Amino acid sequence: MSQYWSPAVRELTPYVPGEQPREQLVKLNTNENPYPPAPGVGQALRDYATDHLRLYPDPTSAALRKALAETFQVADSQVFVGNGSDEVLAFAFQAFFCHSAPLDVPAISYSFYPVYANLYGIELRTHPLDANWEVDIESLGSAPERSGVIFANPNAPTGHAHSLASIEQLLQRVTDRVVLVDEAYVDFGAESAVTLIERYPNLLVTGTFSKSRSLAGLRLGYAVGSEELINGLQRVKDSFNSYPVDSLASVVGIAALNDTEHFETCREYVITTRERTRQRLESLGFEVLPSKANFVLTRHPDHAGAQLFAGLRERGILVRHFNTPELNDFLRITIGTDDEMDSLIEALQVICA
Ligand code: PMP
């Protein structure tokens, strides 16, 4: 605590990201993609003329938004881009949820949501997950007074995904406020709600290049929604930072979007490895929540989460352990390459023996 901090800063509880270790570890803790970005990304970097760096980037990121619009079959004016989807989410909280009523959010979800809510003074109304650790989508938005609804699909850190039909039912109920679906992990097996934006002007879908496009180090995220929602995000962006997307990031992002084949191949690998890992964990006695994401949430009836985390860390394998009452028993394990998952299973065999 410092005397120089403003009262608002004293009240913050910042998000704590997963560790980025300096030593060589099998890194299965922050849901990065184990496969490299598309080959076109390297080419785009090599072709980039350094002299471009003299100039500010296009403040509207028109070329990148066009490439995303083509990918999602929407108009350019229905796409917003930012410095990682975390930034896009932060803008969305400010643009749409700063009303006097609470924001509806699943009780267990992406832990940045409460941080943004705290930053902007937004009250949260949390909805417990059901007995299967699934978001109770019917309860979201059910109270008459709310500033909006936000949830991740697939959810983090559970990996469960809702069908498009159940998301549409929610949209039929909540028409007066923004419903934000965070699709950071959608490409690993869930259905995207982008196809619903034409019919629901209050639906905002966010996504990222960090996971299925293997570009977490670049910081690129986006939102797709009606023009009026995109304009709302732009108003916040242009009151904060005119140029959140570097010209280099824009060129690289376009190259990644252009390589559909690489994208499809890598996500198939991740999905196949996830299912293989699930079976192998189950054969060691773990309970594994069904996942449509590039991670699994798992626990063992005889071994505490913290103990498993420490045992893996000693053996050079880093996973994520959340020190909260609900998730204390669990580990969240990112799906790596088959070799990395072999190392994980071998280490768990020893720890659980
Ligand atoms: N949403 C969810 C659910 C996430 O898990 C993450 C990654 N931590 C993000 C958004 C943010 O991803 P990025 O800022 O890398 O786009």
Tab-separated table of C-alpha atoms and ligand atoms in Angstrom:
chain	number	residue	atom	x	y	z
A	1	MET	CA	0.000	0.000	0.000
A	2	SER	CA	1.403	3.392	-0.915
A	3	GLN	CA	0.356	6.877	0.064
A	4	TYR	CA	0.682	7.835	-3.604
A	5	TRP	CA	-1.946	5.383	-4.813
A	6	SER	CA	-5.412	6.743	-5.532
A	7	PRO	CA	-8.279	5.359	-3.401
A	8	ALA	CA	-9.492	3.397	-6.450
A	9	VAL	CA	-6.101	1.754	-6.976
A	10	ARG	CA	-5.932	0.805	-3.291
A	11	GLU	CA	-9.195	-1.089	-3.730
A	12	LEU	CA	-8.073	-3.141	-6.764
A	13	THR	CA	-7.468	-6.895	-6.678
A	14	PRO	CA	-5.434	-7.430	-9.856
A	15	TYR	CA	-5.619	-10.603	-11.941
A	16	VAL	CA	-2.690	-12.972	-11.435
A	17	PRO	CA	-1.708	-14.634	-14.724
A	18	GLY	CA	-0.272	-18.157	-14.838
A	19	GLU	CA	3.477	-18.368	-14.340
A	20	GLN	CA	5.782	-17.850	-17.347
A	21	PRO	CA	8.798	-19.807	-16.061
A	22	ARG	CA	12.385	-18.953	-17.035
A	23	GLU	CA	13.611	-22.522	-16.792
A	24	GLN	CA	12.762	-25.265	-19.318
A	25	LEU	CA	9.567	-26.908	-18.129
A	26	VAL	CA	6.814	-28.878	-19.796
A	27	LYS	CA	4.482	-25.934	-19.804
A	28	LEU	CA	0.850	-26.928	-19.433
A	29	ASN	CA	-0.371	-24.025	-17.297
A	30	THR	CA	-1.655	-21.157	-19.473
A	31	ASN	CA	-3.557	-22.851	-22.310
A	32	GLU	CA	-1.107	-21.894	-25.018
A	33	ASN	CA	-1.034	-23.914	-28.233
A	34	PRO	CA	1.829	-26.444	-28.372
A	35	TYR	CA	2.097	-26.108	-32.153
A	36	PRO	CA	3.781	-23.230	-33.988
A	37	PRO	CA	1.813	-20.496	-35.757
A	38	ALA	CA	1.017	-20.953	-39.470
A	39	PRO	CA	4.106	-20.949	-41.757
A	40	GLY	CA	2.771	-17.768	-43.400
A	41	VAL	CA	3.340	-15.984	-40.080
A	42	GLY	CA	7.117	-16.432	-40.337
A	43	GLN	CA	7.009	-15.264	-43.943
A	44	ALA	CA	4.989	-12.180	-42.998
A	45	LEU	CA	7.552	-11.318	-40.314
A	46	ARG	CA	10.443	-11.732	-42.752
A	47	ASP	CA	8.692	-9.658	-45.419
A	48	TYR	CA	7.767	-6.851	-43.056
A	49	ALA	CA	9.553	-3.654	-44.064
A	50	THR	CA	11.189	-2.215	-40.946
A	51	ASP	CA	10.592	1.281	-42.266
A	52	HIS	CA	6.854	0.780	-41.588
A	53	LEU	CA	7.665	1.018	-37.900
A	54	ARG	CA	8.307	4.746	-38.325
A	55	LEU	CA	4.613	5.273	-38.847
A	56	TYR	CA	1.688	4.851	-36.489
A	57	PRO	CA	-0.506	1.901	-37.396
A	58	ASP	CA	-3.958	2.339	-38.941
A	59	PRO	CA	-6.107	3.356	-35.934
A	60	THR	CA	-9.084	1.469	-37.394
A	61	SER	CA	-7.084	-1.732	-38.146
A	62	ALA	CA	-9.103	-1.922	-41.364
A	63	ALA	CA	-7.076	-4.698	-43.032
A	64	LEU	CA	-7.179	-7.033	-40.032
A	65	ARG	CA	-10.870	-6.374	-39.439
A	66	LYS	CA	-11.551	-7.138	-43.107
A	67	ALA	CA	-9.707	-10.458	-42.821
A	68	LEU	CA	-11.704	-11.363	-39.696
A	69	ALA	CA	-14.957	-10.260	-41.360
A	70	GLU	CA	-14.205	-12.615	-44.258
A	71	THR	CA	-13.415	-15.437	-41.832
A	72	PHE	CA	-16.712	-14.974	-39.990
A	73	GLN	CA	-18.809	-13.973	-43.022
A	74	VAL	CA	-19.886	-10.656	-41.505
A	75	ALA	CA	-19.422	-7.007	-42.483
A	76	ASP	CA	-16.165	-5.224	-41.570
A	77	SER	CA	-18.249	-2.842	-39.448
A	78	GLN	CA	-19.265	-5.806	-37.259
A	79	VAL	CA	-15.683	-6.514	-36.143
A	80	PHE	CA	-13.560	-4.870	-33.458
A	81	VAL	CA	-9.906	-5.717	-32.707
A	82	GLY	CA	-7.731	-5.097	-29.683
A	83	ASN	CA	-4.536	-5.917	-27.853
A	84	GLY	CA	-5.553	-9.438	-26.812
A	85	SER	CA	-9.115	-10.390	-26.003
A	86	ASP	CA	-8.458	-9.332	-22.410
A	87	GLU	CA	-8.336	-5.753	-23.636
A	88	VAL	CA	-11.460	-6.259	-25.754
A	89	LEU	CA	-13.230	-7.647	-22.667
A	90	ALA	CA	-12.088	-4.693	-20.568
A	91	PHE	CA	-13.485	-2.285	-23.170
A	92	ALA	CA	-16.744	-4.249	-23.293
A	93	PHE	CA	-17.166	-4.065	-19.509
A	94	GLN	CA	-16.843	-0.307	-19.669
A	95	ALA	CA	-18.926	0.103	-22.819
A	96	PHE	CA	-21.883	-2.095	-21.839
A	97	PHE	CA	-21.976	-3.165	-18.192
A	98	CYS	CA	-21.524	0.068	-16.253
A	99	HIS	CA	-25.171	0.317	-15.200
A	100	SER	CA	-26.585	0.403	-11.681
A	101	ALA	CA	-27.877	-3.212	-11.823
A	102	PRO	CA	-25.596	-6.250	-11.298
A	103	LEU	CA	-23.900	-8.158	-14.119
A	104	ASP	CA	-24.849	-11.846	-14.371
A	105	VAL	CA	-21.856	-14.187	-14.432
A	106	PRO	CA	-21.294	-17.885	-13.639
A	107	ALA	CA	-19.813	-18.362	-10.153
A	108	ILE	CA	-16.878	-20.284	-11.652
A	109	SER	CA	-15.619	-18.733	-14.850
A	110	TYR	CA	-12.717	-16.734	-16.218
A	111	SER	CA	-11.162	-15.060	-13.192
A	112	PHE	CA	-10.546	-11.792	-15.046
A	113	TYR	CA	-14.299	-10.978	-15.041
A	114	PRO	CA	-14.414	-10.075	-11.323
A	115	VAL	CA	-11.227	-8.057	-11.770
A	116	TYR	CA	-12.756	-5.881	-14.508
A	117	ALA	CA	-15.982	-5.593	-12.526
A	118	ASN	CA	-13.983	-4.325	-9.564
A	119	LEU	CA	-11.996	-1.927	-11.762
A	120	TYR	CA	-15.167	-0.336	-13.148
A	121	GLY	CA	-17.263	-0.589	-9.973
A	122	ILE	CA	-19.708	-3.078	-11.509
A	123	GLU	CA	-21.606	-5.308	-9.093
A	124	LEU	CA	-21.645	-9.024	-10.015
A	125	ARG	CA	-24.492	-11.480	-9.531
A	126	THR	CA	-22.870	-14.917	-9.513
A	127	HIS	CA	-24.762	-18.056	-10.546
A	128	PRO	CA	-23.552	-21.371	-9.087
A	129	LEU	CA	-22.627	-24.161	-11.478
A	130	ASP	CA	-24.836	-27.253	-11.399
A	131	ALA	CA	-23.877	-30.668	-9.977
A	132	ASN	CA	-22.020	-31.534	-13.226
A	133	TRP	CA	-19.908	-28.365	-13.032
A	134	GLU	CA	-21.886	-26.864	-15.910
A	135	VAL	CA	-22.958	-23.230	-16.158
A	136	ASP	CA	-26.675	-22.952	-15.357
A	137	ILE	CA	-27.456	-20.985	-18.513
A	138	GLU	CA	-31.176	-20.792	-17.681
A	139	SER	CA	-30.505	-18.812	-14.530
A	140	LEU	CA	-28.278	-16.266	-16.325
A	141	GLY	CA	-30.208	-13.089	-17.039
A	142	SER	CA	-33.317	-14.388	-15.261
A	143	ALA	CA	-33.551	-11.478	-12.790
A	144	PRO	CA	-35.436	-8.464	-14.185
A	145	GLU	CA	-32.715	-5.974	-13.207
A	146	ARG	CA	-29.276	-6.674	-14.664
A	147	SER	CA	-26.619	-4.736	-16.515
A	148	GLY	CA	-25.919	-7.668	-18.854
A	149	VAL	CA	-24.723	-11.258	-19.015
A	150	ILE	CA	-21.222	-12.599	-19.578
A	151	PHE	CA	-19.979	-16.167	-19.796
A	152	ALA	CA	-17.238	-18.099	-21.538
A	153	ASN	CA	-18.214	-20.836	-23.998
A	154	PRO	CA	-16.464	-23.248	-23.512
A	155	ASN	CA	-16.258	-22.196	-19.905
A	156	ALA	CA	-12.900	-21.700	-18.214
A	157	PRO	CA	-11.571	-23.515	-16.285
A	158	THR	CA	-14.153	-26.322	-16.587
A	159	GLY	CA	-14.164	-26.756	-20.391
A	160	HIS	CA	-17.909	-27.399	-20.639
A	161	ALA	CA	-19.653	-25.880	-23.682
A	162	HIS	CA	-23.293	-24.998	-24.277
A	163	SER	CA	-25.117	-25.692	-27.522
A	164	LEU	CA	-26.047	-22.866	-29.835
A	165	ALA	CA	-29.719	-23.632	-29.125
A	166	SER	CA	-29.319	-22.967	-25.383
A	167	ILE	CA	-27.438	-19.721	-26.082
A	168	GLU	CA	-30.247	-18.670	-28.399
A	169	GLN	CA	-32.814	-19.346	-25.663
A	170	LEU	CA	-30.860	-17.007	-23.398
A	171	LEU	CA	-30.865	-14.362	-26.136
A	172	GLN	CA	-34.601	-14.678	-26.531
A	173	ARG	CA	-34.981	-13.943	-22.819
A	174	VAL	CA	-32.425	-11.129	-22.524
A	175	THR	CA	-33.029	-8.549	-25.204
A	176	ASP	CA	-32.514	-5.244	-23.409
A	177	ARG	CA	-28.862	-5.649	-22.340
A	178	VAL	CA	-25.667	-7.013	-23.848
A	179	VAL	CA	-25.008	-10.750	-23.712
A	180	LEU	CA	-21.273	-11.333	-24.091
A	181	VAL	CA	-20.073	-14.804	-25.079
A	182	ASP	CA	-16.315	-15.189	-24.608
A	183	GLU	CA	-15.193	-17.729	-27.201
A	184	ALA	CA	-11.477	-17.856	-26.367
A	185	TYR	CA	-11.582	-21.681	-26.639
A	186	VAL	CA	-14.418	-22.240	-29.105
A	187	ASP	CA	-12.255	-23.687	-31.887
A	188	PHE	CA	-11.444	-26.809	-29.859
A	189	GLY	CA	-14.881	-28.320	-30.286
A	190	ALA	CA	-17.712	-25.912	-29.408
A	191	GLU	CA	-20.208	-24.103	-31.651
A	192	SER	CA	-19.615	-20.418	-32.277
A	193	ALA	CA	-22.443	-17.989	-31.553
A	194	VAL	CA	-21.191	-15.620	-34.305
A	195	THR	CA	-23.908	-17.019	-36.569
A	196	LEU	CA	-26.503	-15.494	-34.208
A	197	ILE	CA	-25.312	-11.897	-34.376
A	198	GLU	CA	-27.505	-11.015	-37.368
A	199	ARG	CA	-30.619	-11.822	-35.355
A	200	TYR	CA	-29.522	-10.534	-31.935
A	201	PRO	CA	-28.127	-6.978	-31.969
A	202	ASN	CA	-27.300	-7.267	-28.244
A	203	LEU	CA	-24.995	-10.299	-28.726
A	204	LEU	CA	-21.256	-9.676	-28.562
A	205	VAL	CA	-18.866	-12.561	-29.231
A	206	THR	CA	-15.200	-12.181	-28.302
A	207	GLY	CA	-12.310	-14.305	-29.526
A	208	THR	CA	-8.553	-14.505	-29.516
A	209	PHE	CA	-5.531	-15.360	-31.642
A	210	SER	CA	-3.780	-16.683	-28.519
A	211	LYS	CA	-5.129	-20.239	-28.473
A	212	SER	CA	-6.197	-21.862	-31.752
A	213	ARG	CA	-3.972	-19.526	-33.818
A	214	SER	CA	-0.870	-20.105	-31.631
A	215	LEU	CA	-0.187	-16.374	-31.212
A	216	ALA	CA	-0.407	-15.685	-27.466
A	217	GLY	CA	2.828	-13.699	-27.631
A	218	LEU	CA	1.432	-11.303	-30.213
A	219	ARG	CA	-1.596	-10.022	-28.263
A	220	LEU	CA	-4.505	-9.979	-30.675
A	221	GLY	CA	-8.163	-10.349	-29.784
A	222	TYR	CA	-11.451	-9.395	-31.403
A	223	ALA	CA	-15.159	-8.954	-30.956
A	224	VAL	CA	-17.937	-9.641	-33.443
A	225	GLY	CA	-21.364	-8.073	-33.022
A	226	SER	CA	-23.859	-5.593	-34.390
A	227	GLU	CA	-22.522	-2.303	-35.678
A	228	GLU	CA	-23.959	-0.449	-32.694
A	229	LEU	CA	-22.037	-2.661	-30.236
A	230	ILE	CA	-18.837	-2.334	-32.273
A	231	ASN	CA	-19.272	1.447	-32.280
A	232	GLY	CA	-19.644	1.329	-28.489
A	233	LEU	CA	-16.321	-0.520	-28.191
A	234	GLN	CA	-14.686	1.964	-30.552
A	235	ARG	CA	-15.822	4.858	-28.387
A	236	VAL	CA	-14.052	3.319	-25.390
A	237	LYS	CA	-10.952	2.429	-27.422
A	238	ASP	CA	-10.681	5.943	-28.820
A	239	SER	CA	-10.930	7.321	-25.305
A	240	PHE	CA	-8.106	5.073	-24.108
A	241	ASN	CA	-5.563	4.266	-26.859
A	242	SER	CA	-5.958	5.062	-30.548
A	243	TYR	CA	-3.577	2.289	-31.631
A	244	PRO	CA	-3.998	-0.881	-29.561
A	245	VAL	CA	-2.990	-3.093	-32.522
A	246	ASP	CA	0.577	-2.700	-33.842
A	247	SER	CA	1.063	-2.695	-37.619
A	248	LEU	CA	3.289	-5.768	-37.286
A	249	ALA	CA	0.635	-7.623	-35.249
A	250	SER	CA	-1.952	-6.789	-37.864
A	251	VAL	CA	0.123	-8.235	-40.730
A	252	VAL	CA	0.919	-11.375	-38.734
A	253	GLY	CA	-2.703	-11.842	-37.687
A	254	ILE	CA	-3.855	-11.682	-41.307
A	255	ALA	CA	-1.246	-14.284	-42.293
A	256	ALA	CA	-2.541	-16.591	-39.534
A	257	LEU	CA	-6.156	-16.183	-40.677
A	258	ASN	CA	-5.198	-16.964	-44.270
A	259	ASP	CA	-3.907	-20.446	-43.445
A	260	THR	CA	-7.062	-22.464	-42.822
A	261	GLU	CA	-5.320	-25.779	-43.372
A	262	HIS	CA	-2.718	-25.234	-40.647
A	263	PHE	CA	-5.451	-24.036	-38.286
A	264	GLU	CA	-7.614	-27.100	-38.915
A	265	THR	CA	-4.698	-29.519	-38.576
A	266	CYS	CA	-3.486	-28.091	-35.277
A	267	ARG	CA	-6.883	-27.954	-33.673
A	268	GLU	CA	-7.580	-31.548	-34.707
A	269	TYR	CA	-4.279	-32.595	-33.082
A	270	VAL	CA	-5.220	-30.811	-29.872
A	271	ILE	CA	-8.693	-32.378	-29.801
A	272	THR	CA	-7.310	-35.880	-30.439
A	273	THR	CA	-4.629	-35.469	-27.762
A	274	ARG	CA	-7.227	-34.120	-25.320
A	275	GLU	CA	-9.404	-37.215	-25.676
A	276	ARG	CA	-6.386	-39.510	-25.367
A	277	THR	CA	-5.248	-37.639	-22.263
A	278	ARG	CA	-8.699	-37.842	-20.735
A	279	GLN	CA	-8.769	-41.627	-21.120
A	280	ARG	CA	-5.289	-42.010	-19.675
A	281	LEU	CA	-6.067	-39.781	-16.697
A	282	GLU	CA	-9.249	-41.743	-16.052
A	283	SER	CA	-7.303	-44.982	-16.097
A	284	LEU	CA	-5.148	-43.512	-13.294
A	285	GLY	CA	-8.290	-42.904	-11.243
A	286	PHE	CA	-8.739	-39.213	-12.071
A	287	GLU	CA	-12.124	-37.635	-12.579
A	288	VAL	CA	-11.917	-35.539	-15.762
A	289	LEU	CA	-14.625	-33.017	-16.599
A	290	PRO	CA	-15.720	-33.334	-20.255
A	291	SER	CA	-13.952	-30.548	-22.153
A	292	LYS	CA	-14.436	-28.790	-25.477
A	293	ALA	CA	-11.382	-26.607	-24.850
A	294	ASN	CA	-7.597	-27.053	-25.061
A	295	PHE	CA	-7.398	-27.989	-21.376
A	296	VAL	CA	-9.001	-30.378	-18.929
A	297	LEU	CA	-10.032	-29.832	-15.327
A	298	THR	CA	-9.308	-32.935	-13.305
A	299	ARG	CA	-9.055	-34.236	-9.745
A	300	HIS	CA	-8.043	-37.433	-8.004
A	301	PRO	CA	-10.068	-38.844	-5.103
A	302	ASP	CA	-6.915	-39.693	-3.086
A	303	HIS	CA	-4.541	-36.822	-3.890
A	304	ALA	CA	-5.014	-33.133	-3.120
A	305	GLY	CA	-4.652	-30.667	-5.995
A	306	ALA	CA	-1.813	-28.787	-4.298
A	307	GLN	CA	0.116	-32.010	-3.705
A	308	LEU	CA	-0.261	-33.105	-7.335
A	309	PHE	CA	0.750	-29.642	-8.535
A	310	ALA	CA	3.900	-29.692	-6.370
A	311	GLY	CA	4.790	-33.250	-7.409
A	312	LEU	CA	4.508	-32.355	-11.084
A	313	ARG	CA	6.482	-29.150	-10.618
A	314	GLU	CA	9.334	-31.141	-8.986
A	315	ARG	CA	9.375	-33.295	-12.100
A	316	GLY	CA	9.564	-30.287	-14.430
A	317	ILE	CA	5.880	-30.140	-15.395
A	318	LEU	CA	3.902	-26.982	-14.830
A	319	VAL	CA	0.087	-27.121	-14.639
A	320	ARG	CA	-2.420	-24.699	-13.086
A	321	HIS	CA	-3.761	-25.031	-9.563
A	322	PHE	CA	-6.366	-22.530	-8.345
A	323	ASN	CA	-6.218	-21.914	-4.647
A	324	THR	CA	-9.947	-21.283	-4.174
A	325	PRO	CA	-12.341	-23.348	-2.024
A	326	GLU	CA	-14.292	-24.656	-5.058
A	327	LEU	CA	-11.305	-25.535	-7.239
A	328	ASN	CA	-8.717	-26.492	-4.649
A	329	ASP	CA	-8.977	-30.228	-5.424
A	330	PHE	CA	-8.523	-29.748	-9.148
A	331	LEU	CA	-5.705	-29.235	-11.613
A	332	ARG	CA	-6.258	-27.474	-14.912
A	333	ILE	CA	-4.018	-29.106	-17.464
A	334	THR	CA	-3.395	-27.544	-20.873
A	335	ILE	CA	-3.285	-29.986	-23.779
A	336	GLY	CA	0.261	-30.056	-25.145
A	337	THR	CA	1.875	-32.325	-27.726
A	338	ASP	CA	1.533	-36.100	-27.378
A	339	ASP	CA	5.109	-36.236	-26.029
A	340	GLU	CA	4.353	-33.612	-23.404
A	341	MET	CA	1.221	-35.461	-22.325
A	342	ASP	CA	3.224	-38.718	-22.141
A	343	SER	CA	5.585	-36.984	-19.707
A	344	LEU	CA	2.615	-35.760	-17.676
A	345	ILE	CA	1.038	-39.218	-17.454
A	346	GLU	CA	4.380	-40.852	-16.550
A	347	ALA	CA	4.928	-38.321	-13.767
A	348	LEU	CA	1.376	-38.779	-12.433
A	349	GLN	CA	1.829	-42.566	-12.452
A	350	VAL	CA	4.795	-42.129	-10.089
A	351	ILE	CA	3.123	-39.482	-7.902
A	352	CYS	CA	-0.116	-41.451	-7.546
A	353	ALA	CA	1.576	-44.878	-7.062
B	1	PMP	N1	-11.055	-15.374	-22.116
B	1	PMP	C1	-10.745	-16.516	-21.484
B	1	PMP	C2	-11.854	-17.396	-21.023
B	1	PMP	C3	-9.399	-16.861	-21.271
B	1	PMP	O1	-9.079	-17.973	-20.609
B	1	PMP	C4	-8.384	-16.003	-21.754
B	1	PMP	C5	-6.930	-16.360	-21.575
B	1	PMP	N2	-6.417	-16.173	-20.318
B	1	PMP	C6	-8.769	-14.811	-22.381
B	1	PMP	C7	-10.108	-14.540	-22.568
B	1	PMP	C8	-7.770	-13.797	-22.823
B	1	PMP	O2	-6.969	-14.200	-23.863
B	1	PMP	P1	-6.056	-13.163	-24.658
B	1	PMP	O3	-5.998	-11.874	-23.884
B	1	PMP	O4	-4.737	-13.836	-24.766
B	1	PMP	O5	-6.725	-12.969	-25.978
